[in-house]
PDB file of C-alpha atoms in Angstrom:
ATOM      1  CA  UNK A1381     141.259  97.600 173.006  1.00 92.00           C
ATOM      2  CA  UNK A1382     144.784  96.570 174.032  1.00 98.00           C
ATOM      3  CA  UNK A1383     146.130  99.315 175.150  1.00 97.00           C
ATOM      4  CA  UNK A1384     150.013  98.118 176.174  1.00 95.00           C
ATOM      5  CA  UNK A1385     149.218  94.433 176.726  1.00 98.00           C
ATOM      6  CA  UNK A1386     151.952  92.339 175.856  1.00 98.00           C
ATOM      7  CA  UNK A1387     150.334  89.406 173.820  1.00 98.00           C
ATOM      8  CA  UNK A1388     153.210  86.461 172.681  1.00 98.00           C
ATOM      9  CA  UNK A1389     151.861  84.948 169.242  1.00 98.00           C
ATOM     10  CA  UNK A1390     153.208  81.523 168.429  1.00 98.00           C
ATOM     11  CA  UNK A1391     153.649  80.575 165.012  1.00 97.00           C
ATOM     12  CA  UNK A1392     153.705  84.134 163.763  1.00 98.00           C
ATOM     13  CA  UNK A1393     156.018  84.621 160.912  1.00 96.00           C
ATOM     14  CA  UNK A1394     153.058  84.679 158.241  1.00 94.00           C
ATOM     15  CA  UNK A1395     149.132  83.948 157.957  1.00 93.00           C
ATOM     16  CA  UNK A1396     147.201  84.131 160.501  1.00 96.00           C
ATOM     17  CA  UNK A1397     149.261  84.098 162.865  1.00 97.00           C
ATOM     18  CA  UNK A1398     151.007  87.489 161.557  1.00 97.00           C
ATOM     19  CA  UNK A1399     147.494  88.489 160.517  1.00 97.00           C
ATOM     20  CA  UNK A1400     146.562  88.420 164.067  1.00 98.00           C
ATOM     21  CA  UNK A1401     149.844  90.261 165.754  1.00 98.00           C
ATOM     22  CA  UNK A1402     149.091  92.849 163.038  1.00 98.00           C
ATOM     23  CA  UNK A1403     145.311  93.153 164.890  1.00 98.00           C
ATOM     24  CA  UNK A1404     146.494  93.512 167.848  1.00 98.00           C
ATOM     25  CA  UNK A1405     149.356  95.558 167.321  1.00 98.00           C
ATOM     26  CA  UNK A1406     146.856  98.309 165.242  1.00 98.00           C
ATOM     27  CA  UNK A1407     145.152  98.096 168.610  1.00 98.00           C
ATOM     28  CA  UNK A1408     147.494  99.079 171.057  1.00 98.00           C
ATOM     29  CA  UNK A1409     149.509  95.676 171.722  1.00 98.00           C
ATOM     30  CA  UNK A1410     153.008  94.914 172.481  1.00 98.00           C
ATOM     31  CA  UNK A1411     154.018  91.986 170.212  1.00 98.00           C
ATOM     32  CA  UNK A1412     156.264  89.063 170.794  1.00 98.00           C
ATOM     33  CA  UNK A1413     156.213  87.034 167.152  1.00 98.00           C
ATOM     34  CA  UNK A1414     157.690  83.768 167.667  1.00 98.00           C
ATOM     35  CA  UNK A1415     158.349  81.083 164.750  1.00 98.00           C
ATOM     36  CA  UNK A1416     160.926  78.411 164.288  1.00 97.00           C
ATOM     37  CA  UNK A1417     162.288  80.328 161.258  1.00 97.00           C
ATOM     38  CA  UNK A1418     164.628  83.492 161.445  1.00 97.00           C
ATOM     39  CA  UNK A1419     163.908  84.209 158.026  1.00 97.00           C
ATOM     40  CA  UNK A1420     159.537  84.733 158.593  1.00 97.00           C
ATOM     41  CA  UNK A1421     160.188  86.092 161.773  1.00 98.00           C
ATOM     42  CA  UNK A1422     162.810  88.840 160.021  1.00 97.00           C
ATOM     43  CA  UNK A1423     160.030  90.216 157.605  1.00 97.00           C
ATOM     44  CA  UNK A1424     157.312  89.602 159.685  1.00 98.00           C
ATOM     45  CA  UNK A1425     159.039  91.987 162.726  1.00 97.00           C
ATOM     46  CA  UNK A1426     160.015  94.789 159.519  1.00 97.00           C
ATOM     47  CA  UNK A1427     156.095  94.902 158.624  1.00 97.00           C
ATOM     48  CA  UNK A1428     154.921  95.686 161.862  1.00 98.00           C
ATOM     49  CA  UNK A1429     157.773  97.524 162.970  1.00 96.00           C
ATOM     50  CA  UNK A1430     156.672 101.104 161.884  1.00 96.00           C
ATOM     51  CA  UNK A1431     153.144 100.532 163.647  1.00 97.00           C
ATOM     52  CA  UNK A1432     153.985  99.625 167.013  1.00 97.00           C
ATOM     53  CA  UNK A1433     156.473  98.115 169.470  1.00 98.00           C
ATOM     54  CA  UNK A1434     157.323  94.508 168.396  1.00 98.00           C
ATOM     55  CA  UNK A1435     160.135  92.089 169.084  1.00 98.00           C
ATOM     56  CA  UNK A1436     160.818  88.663 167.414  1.00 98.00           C
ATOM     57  CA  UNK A1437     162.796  85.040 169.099  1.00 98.00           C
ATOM     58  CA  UNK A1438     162.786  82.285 167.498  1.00 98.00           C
ATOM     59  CA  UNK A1439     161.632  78.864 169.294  1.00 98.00           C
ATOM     60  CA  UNK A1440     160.616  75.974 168.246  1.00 98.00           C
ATOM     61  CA  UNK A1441     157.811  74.979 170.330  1.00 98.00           C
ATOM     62  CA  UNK A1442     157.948  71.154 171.211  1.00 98.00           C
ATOM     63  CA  UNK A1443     161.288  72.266 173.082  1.00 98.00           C
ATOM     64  CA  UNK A1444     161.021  72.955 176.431  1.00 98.00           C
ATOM     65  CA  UNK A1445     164.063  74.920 177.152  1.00 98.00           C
ATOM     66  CA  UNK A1446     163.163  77.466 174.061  1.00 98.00           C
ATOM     67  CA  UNK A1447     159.738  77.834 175.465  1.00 98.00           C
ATOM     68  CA  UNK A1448     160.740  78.987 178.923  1.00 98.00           C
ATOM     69  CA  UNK A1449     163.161  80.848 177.151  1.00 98.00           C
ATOM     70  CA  UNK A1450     160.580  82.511 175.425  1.00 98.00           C
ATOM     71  CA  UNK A1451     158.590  83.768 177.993  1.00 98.00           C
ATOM     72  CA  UNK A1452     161.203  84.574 180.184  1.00 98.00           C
ATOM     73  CA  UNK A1453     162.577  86.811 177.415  1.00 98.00           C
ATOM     74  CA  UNK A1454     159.394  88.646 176.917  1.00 98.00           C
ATOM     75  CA  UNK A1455     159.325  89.671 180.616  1.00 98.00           C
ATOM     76  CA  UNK A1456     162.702  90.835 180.381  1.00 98.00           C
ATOM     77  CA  UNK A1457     162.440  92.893 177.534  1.00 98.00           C
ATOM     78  CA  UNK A1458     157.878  93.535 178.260  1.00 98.00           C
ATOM     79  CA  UNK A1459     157.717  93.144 181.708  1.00 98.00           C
ATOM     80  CA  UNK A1460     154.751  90.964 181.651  1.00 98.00           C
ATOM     81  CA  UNK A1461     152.938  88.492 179.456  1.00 98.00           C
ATOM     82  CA  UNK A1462     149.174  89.585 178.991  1.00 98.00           C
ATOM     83  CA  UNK A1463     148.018  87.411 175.990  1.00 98.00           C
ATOM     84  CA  UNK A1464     149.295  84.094 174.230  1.00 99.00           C
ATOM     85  CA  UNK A1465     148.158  82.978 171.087  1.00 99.00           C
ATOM     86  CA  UNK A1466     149.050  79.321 170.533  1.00 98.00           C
ATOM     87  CA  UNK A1467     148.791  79.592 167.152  1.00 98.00           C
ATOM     88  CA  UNK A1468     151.930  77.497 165.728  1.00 97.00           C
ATOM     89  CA  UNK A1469     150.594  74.439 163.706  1.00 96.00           C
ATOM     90  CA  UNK A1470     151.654  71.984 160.979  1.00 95.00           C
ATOM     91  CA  UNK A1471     150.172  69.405 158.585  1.00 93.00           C
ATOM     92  CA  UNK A1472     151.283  66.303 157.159  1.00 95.00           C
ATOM     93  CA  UNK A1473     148.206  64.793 155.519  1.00 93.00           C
ATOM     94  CA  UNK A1474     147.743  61.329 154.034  1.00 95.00           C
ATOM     95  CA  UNK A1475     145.216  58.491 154.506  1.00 97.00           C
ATOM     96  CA  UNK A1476     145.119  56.701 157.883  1.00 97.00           C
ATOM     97  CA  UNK A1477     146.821  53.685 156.450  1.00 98.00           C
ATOM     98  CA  UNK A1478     149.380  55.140 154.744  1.00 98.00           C
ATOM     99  CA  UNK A1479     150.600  57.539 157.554  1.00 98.00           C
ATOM    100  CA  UNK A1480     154.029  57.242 159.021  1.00 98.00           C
ATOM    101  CA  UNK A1481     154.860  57.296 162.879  1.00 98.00           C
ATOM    102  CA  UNK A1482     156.967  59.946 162.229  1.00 98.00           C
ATOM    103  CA  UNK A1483     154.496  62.246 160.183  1.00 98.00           C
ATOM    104  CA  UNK A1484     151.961  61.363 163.423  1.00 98.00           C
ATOM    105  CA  UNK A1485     154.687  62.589 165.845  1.00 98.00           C
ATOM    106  CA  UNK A1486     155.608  65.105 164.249  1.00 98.00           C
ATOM    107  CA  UNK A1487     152.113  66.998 164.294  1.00 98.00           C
ATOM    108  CA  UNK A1488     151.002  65.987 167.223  1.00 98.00           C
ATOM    109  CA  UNK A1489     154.092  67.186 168.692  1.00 98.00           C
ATOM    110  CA  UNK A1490     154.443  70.608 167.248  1.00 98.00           C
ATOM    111  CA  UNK A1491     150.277  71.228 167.621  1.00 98.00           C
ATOM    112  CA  UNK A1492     149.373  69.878 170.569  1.00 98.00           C
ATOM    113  CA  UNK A1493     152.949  69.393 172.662  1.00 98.00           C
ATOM    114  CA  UNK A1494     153.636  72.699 171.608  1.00 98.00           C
ATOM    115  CA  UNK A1495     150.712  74.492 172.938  1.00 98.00           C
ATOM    116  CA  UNK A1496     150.716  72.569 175.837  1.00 98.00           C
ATOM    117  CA  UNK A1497     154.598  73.721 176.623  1.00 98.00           C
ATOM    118  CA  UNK A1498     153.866  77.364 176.037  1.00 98.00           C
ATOM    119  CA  UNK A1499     150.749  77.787 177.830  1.00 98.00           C
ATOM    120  CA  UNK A1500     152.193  76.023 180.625  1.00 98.00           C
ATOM    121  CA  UNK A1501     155.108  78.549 180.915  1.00 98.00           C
ATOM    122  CA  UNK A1502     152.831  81.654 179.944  1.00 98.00           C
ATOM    123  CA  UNK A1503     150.399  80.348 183.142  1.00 98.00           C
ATOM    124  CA  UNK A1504     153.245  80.746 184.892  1.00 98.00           C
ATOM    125  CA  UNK A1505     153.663  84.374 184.308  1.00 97.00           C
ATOM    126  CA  UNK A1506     149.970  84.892 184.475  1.00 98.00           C
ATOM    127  CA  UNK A1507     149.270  83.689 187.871  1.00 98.00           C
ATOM    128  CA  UNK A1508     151.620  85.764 189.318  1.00 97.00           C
ATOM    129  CA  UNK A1509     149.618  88.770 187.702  1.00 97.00           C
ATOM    130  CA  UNK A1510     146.244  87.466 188.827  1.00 97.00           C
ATOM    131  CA  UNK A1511     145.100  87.928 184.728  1.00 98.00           C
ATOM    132  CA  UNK A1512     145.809  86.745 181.276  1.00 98.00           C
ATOM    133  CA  UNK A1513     144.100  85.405 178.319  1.00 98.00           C
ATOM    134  CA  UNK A1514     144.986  82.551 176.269  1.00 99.00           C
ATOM    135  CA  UNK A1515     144.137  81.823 172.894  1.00 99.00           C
ATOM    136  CA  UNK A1516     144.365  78.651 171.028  1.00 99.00           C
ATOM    137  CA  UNK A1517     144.036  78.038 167.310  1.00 98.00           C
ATOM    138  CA  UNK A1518     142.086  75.058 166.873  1.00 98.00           C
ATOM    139  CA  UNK A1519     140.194  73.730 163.869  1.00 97.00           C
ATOM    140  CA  UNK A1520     136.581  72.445 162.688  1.00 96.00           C
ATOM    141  CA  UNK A1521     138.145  69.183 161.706  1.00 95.00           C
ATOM    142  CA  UNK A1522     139.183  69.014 165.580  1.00 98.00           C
ATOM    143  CA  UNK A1523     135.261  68.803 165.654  1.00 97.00           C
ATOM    144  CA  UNK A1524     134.222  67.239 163.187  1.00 96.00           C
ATOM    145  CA  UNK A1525     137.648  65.217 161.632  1.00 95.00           C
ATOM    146  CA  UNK A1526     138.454  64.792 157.837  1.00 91.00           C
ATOM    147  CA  UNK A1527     139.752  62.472 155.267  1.00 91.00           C
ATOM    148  CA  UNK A1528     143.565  62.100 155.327  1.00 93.00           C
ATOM    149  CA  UNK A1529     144.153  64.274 158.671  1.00 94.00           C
ATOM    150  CA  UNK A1530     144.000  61.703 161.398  1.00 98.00           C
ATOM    151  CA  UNK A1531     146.923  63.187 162.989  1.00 98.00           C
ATOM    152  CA  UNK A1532     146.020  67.084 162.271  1.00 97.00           C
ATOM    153  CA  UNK A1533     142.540  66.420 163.607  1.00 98.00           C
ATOM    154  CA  UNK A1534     143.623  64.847 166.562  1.00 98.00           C
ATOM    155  CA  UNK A1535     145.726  67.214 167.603  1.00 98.00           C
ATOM    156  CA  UNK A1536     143.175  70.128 167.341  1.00 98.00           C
ATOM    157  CA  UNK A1537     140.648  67.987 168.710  1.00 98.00           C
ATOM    158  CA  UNK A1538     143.226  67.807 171.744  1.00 98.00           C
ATOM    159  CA  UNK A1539     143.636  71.373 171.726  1.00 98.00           C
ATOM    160  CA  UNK A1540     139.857  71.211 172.946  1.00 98.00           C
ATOM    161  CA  UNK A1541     140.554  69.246 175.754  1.00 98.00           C
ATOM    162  CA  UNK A1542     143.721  70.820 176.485  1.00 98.00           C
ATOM    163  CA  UNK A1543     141.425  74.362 176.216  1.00 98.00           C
ATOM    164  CA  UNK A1544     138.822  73.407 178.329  1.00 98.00           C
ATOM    165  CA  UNK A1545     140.933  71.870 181.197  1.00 98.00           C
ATOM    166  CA  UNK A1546     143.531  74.633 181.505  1.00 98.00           C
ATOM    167  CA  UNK A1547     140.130  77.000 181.533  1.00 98.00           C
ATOM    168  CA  UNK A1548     138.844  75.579 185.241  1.00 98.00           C
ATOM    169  CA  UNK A1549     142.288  75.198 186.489  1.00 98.00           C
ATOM    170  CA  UNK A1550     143.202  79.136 185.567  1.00 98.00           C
ATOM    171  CA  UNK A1551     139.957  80.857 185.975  1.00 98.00           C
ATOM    172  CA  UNK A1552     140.618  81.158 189.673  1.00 98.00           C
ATOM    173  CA  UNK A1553     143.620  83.248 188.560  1.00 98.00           C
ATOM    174  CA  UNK A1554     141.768  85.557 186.496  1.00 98.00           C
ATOM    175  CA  UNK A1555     143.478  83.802 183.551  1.00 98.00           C
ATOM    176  CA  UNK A1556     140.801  83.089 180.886  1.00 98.00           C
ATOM    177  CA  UNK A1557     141.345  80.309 178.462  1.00 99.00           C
ATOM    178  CA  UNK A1558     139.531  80.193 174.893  1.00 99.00           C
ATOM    179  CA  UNK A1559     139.886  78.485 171.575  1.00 99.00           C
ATOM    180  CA  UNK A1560     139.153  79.307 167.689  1.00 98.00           C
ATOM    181  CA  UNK A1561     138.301  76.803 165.632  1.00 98.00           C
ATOM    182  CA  UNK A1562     138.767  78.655 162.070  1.00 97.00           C
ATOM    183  CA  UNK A1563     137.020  76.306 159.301  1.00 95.00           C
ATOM    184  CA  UNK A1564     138.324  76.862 155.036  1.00 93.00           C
ATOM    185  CA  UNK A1565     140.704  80.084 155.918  1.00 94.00           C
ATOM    186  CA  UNK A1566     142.436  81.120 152.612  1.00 91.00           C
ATOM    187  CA  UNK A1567     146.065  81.189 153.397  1.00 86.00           C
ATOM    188  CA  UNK A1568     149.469  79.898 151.646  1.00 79.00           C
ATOM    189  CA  UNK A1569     148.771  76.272 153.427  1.00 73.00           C
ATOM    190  CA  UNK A1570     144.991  75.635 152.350  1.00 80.00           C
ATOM    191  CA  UNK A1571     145.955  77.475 148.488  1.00 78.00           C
ATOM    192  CA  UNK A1572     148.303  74.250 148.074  1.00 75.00           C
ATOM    193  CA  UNK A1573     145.661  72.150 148.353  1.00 77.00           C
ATOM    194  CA  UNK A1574     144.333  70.165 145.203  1.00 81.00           C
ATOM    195  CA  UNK A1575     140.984  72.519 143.511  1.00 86.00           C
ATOM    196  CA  UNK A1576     138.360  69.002 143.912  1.00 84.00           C
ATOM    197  CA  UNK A1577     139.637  69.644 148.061  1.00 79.00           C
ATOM    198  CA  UNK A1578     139.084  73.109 148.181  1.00 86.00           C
ATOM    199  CA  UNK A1579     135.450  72.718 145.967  1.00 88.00           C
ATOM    200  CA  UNK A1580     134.484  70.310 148.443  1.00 85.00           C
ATOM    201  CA  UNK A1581     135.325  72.797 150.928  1.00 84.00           C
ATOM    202  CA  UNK A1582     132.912  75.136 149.880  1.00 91.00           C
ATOM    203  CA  UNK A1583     129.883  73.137 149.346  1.00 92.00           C
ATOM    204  CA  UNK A1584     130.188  72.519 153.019  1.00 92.00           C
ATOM    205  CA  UNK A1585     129.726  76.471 153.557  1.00 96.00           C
ATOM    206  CA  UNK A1586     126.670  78.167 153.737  1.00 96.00           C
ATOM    207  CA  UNK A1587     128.315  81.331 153.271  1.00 96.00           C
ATOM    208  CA  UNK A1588     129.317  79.782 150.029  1.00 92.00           C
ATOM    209  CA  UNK A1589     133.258  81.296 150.303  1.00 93.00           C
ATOM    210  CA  UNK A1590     136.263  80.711 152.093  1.00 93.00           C
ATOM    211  CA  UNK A1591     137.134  83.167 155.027  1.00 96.00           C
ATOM    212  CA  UNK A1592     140.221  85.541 155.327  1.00 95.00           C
ATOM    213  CA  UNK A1593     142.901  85.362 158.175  1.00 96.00           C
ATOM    214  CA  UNK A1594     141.662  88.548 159.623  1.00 97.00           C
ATOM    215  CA  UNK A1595     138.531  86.881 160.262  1.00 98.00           C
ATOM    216  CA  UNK A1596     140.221  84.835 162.820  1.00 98.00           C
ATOM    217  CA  UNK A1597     142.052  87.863 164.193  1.00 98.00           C
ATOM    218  CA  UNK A1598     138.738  89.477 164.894  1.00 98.00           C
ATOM    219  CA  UNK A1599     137.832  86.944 167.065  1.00 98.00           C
ATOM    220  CA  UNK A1600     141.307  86.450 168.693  1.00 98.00           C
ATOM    221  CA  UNK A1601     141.360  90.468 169.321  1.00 98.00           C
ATOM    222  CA  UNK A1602     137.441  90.091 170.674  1.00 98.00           C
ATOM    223  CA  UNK A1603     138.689  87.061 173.021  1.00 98.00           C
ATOM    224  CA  UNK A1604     141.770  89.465 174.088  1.00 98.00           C
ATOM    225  CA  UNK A1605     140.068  92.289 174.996  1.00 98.00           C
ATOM    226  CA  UNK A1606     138.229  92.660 178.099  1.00 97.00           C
ATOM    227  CA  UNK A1607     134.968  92.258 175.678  1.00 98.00           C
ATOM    228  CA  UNK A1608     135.447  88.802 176.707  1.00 98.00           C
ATOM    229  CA  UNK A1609     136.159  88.883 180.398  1.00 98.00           C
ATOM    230  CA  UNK A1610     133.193  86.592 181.196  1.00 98.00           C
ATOM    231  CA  UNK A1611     134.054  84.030 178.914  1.00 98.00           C
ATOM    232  CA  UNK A1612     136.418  80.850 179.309  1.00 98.00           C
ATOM    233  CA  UNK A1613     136.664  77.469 178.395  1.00 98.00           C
ATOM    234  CA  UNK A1614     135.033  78.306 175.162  1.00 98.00           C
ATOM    235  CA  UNK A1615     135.173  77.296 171.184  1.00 98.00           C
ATOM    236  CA  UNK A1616     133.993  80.075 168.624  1.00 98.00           C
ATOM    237  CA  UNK A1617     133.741  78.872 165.452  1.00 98.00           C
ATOM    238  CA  UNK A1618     135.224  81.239 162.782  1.00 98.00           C
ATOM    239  CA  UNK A1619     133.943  78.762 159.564  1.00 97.00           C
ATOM    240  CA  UNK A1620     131.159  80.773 157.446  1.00 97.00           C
ATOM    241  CA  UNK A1621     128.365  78.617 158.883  1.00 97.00           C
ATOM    242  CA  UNK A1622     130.172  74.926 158.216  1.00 96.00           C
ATOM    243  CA  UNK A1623     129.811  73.345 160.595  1.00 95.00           C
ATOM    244  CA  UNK A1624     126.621  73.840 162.836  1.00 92.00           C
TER     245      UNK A1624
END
């Protein structure tokens, strides 16, 4: 389904984010993983190294220079950039009145900054190919919010906006622009949440059980291939049925 596309995946050193190079790469994709840490990106690039061609850089996303870096290393070494995944993503949860500035800054930044710098310096790649697709992670409580996340829900609520917007301004291009808004996803960062959290997860789901990272890869590969060519400026929810 990917037959030699070069797809950059953000935030790819483990969960879904590897979850979803592995995807692609099984289908034919040249894989940039990109992470902040040397160490994730290390063993994430030795699993996937024996099923395809993959290459890891480190970058931390809210920084501009990295970023353009980034890309302009994967045309250097790919000769294109097909597919982005902004997938990077942090939390730092606690009520609304007990947050810190910094804690609000900090995920906003890395979330929503982030995915703004990278897709802004992918586009630039893209146009000049006349195609791409970009993919950003999102979440249900961008949708629908949730206790204690004021500053993680806003800033996949603004991955919406940020999705929808770069959608009309690229489509012209023959850049399409979709998001994923994954609901309870079992991975290391929802299994450190406290058991009454994750219970009231799943009476939420009508599929009564949480879903698996390569549940949102299926969707990301779907939105990658050219299954999806008529569709931009779009949010599939990958969330068993939570939120309707």
């Amino acid at each position: 389904m990917l037959k030699d596309k070069v797809a950059v995946i953000t935030g790819s050193g483990r969960g879904i984010g590897l979850d979803i190079a592995e995807k692609f790469i099984k289908n034919g994709a040249k894989i940039v993983l990109t992470d902040i840490s040397r160490e994730l990106l290390d063993d994430a690039e030795t699993k996937l190294a024996s099923q395809g061609e993959v290459k890891s850089i480190t970058c931390n996303v809210t920084d501009s220079q990295q970023v353009n870096d980034l890309i302009q290393n994967t045309l250097e070494h790919f000769g294109s950039v097909d597919v982005l995944v902004n997938n990077a993503g942090v939390t730092k949860d606690t009520l609304l009145l007990r947050m810190k500035e910094e804690d609000w800054d900090f995920v906003l930044n890395v979330n929503l900054k982030g995915a703004f710098l990278v897709t802004q310096a992918a586009a630039k790649a893209m146009i000049k190919q006349k195609s791409g697709r970009i993919i950003n992670i999102s979440s249900v409580v961008g949708l629908m919010g949730n206790v204690g996340q004021s500053n993680y829900s806003s800033s996949k609520a603004g991955i919406l906006g940020l999705t929808k917007s770069s959608a009309k301004e690229l489509a012209g291009r023959g850049i399409t622009v979709n998001a994923i808004a994954p609901g309870y996803i079992e991975t290391e960062m929802t299994a450190a949440l406290p058991e009454k959290a994750i219970q009231a997860f799943m009476d939420q789901i009508p599929l009564k059980r949480g879903g698996k990272p390569e549940d949102v890869a299926n969707a990301a590969l779907f939105l990658a291939s050219d299954l999806a060519s008529y569709i931009t400026g779009q949010v599939i929810q990958v969330d068993g049925g939570m939120l309707m």
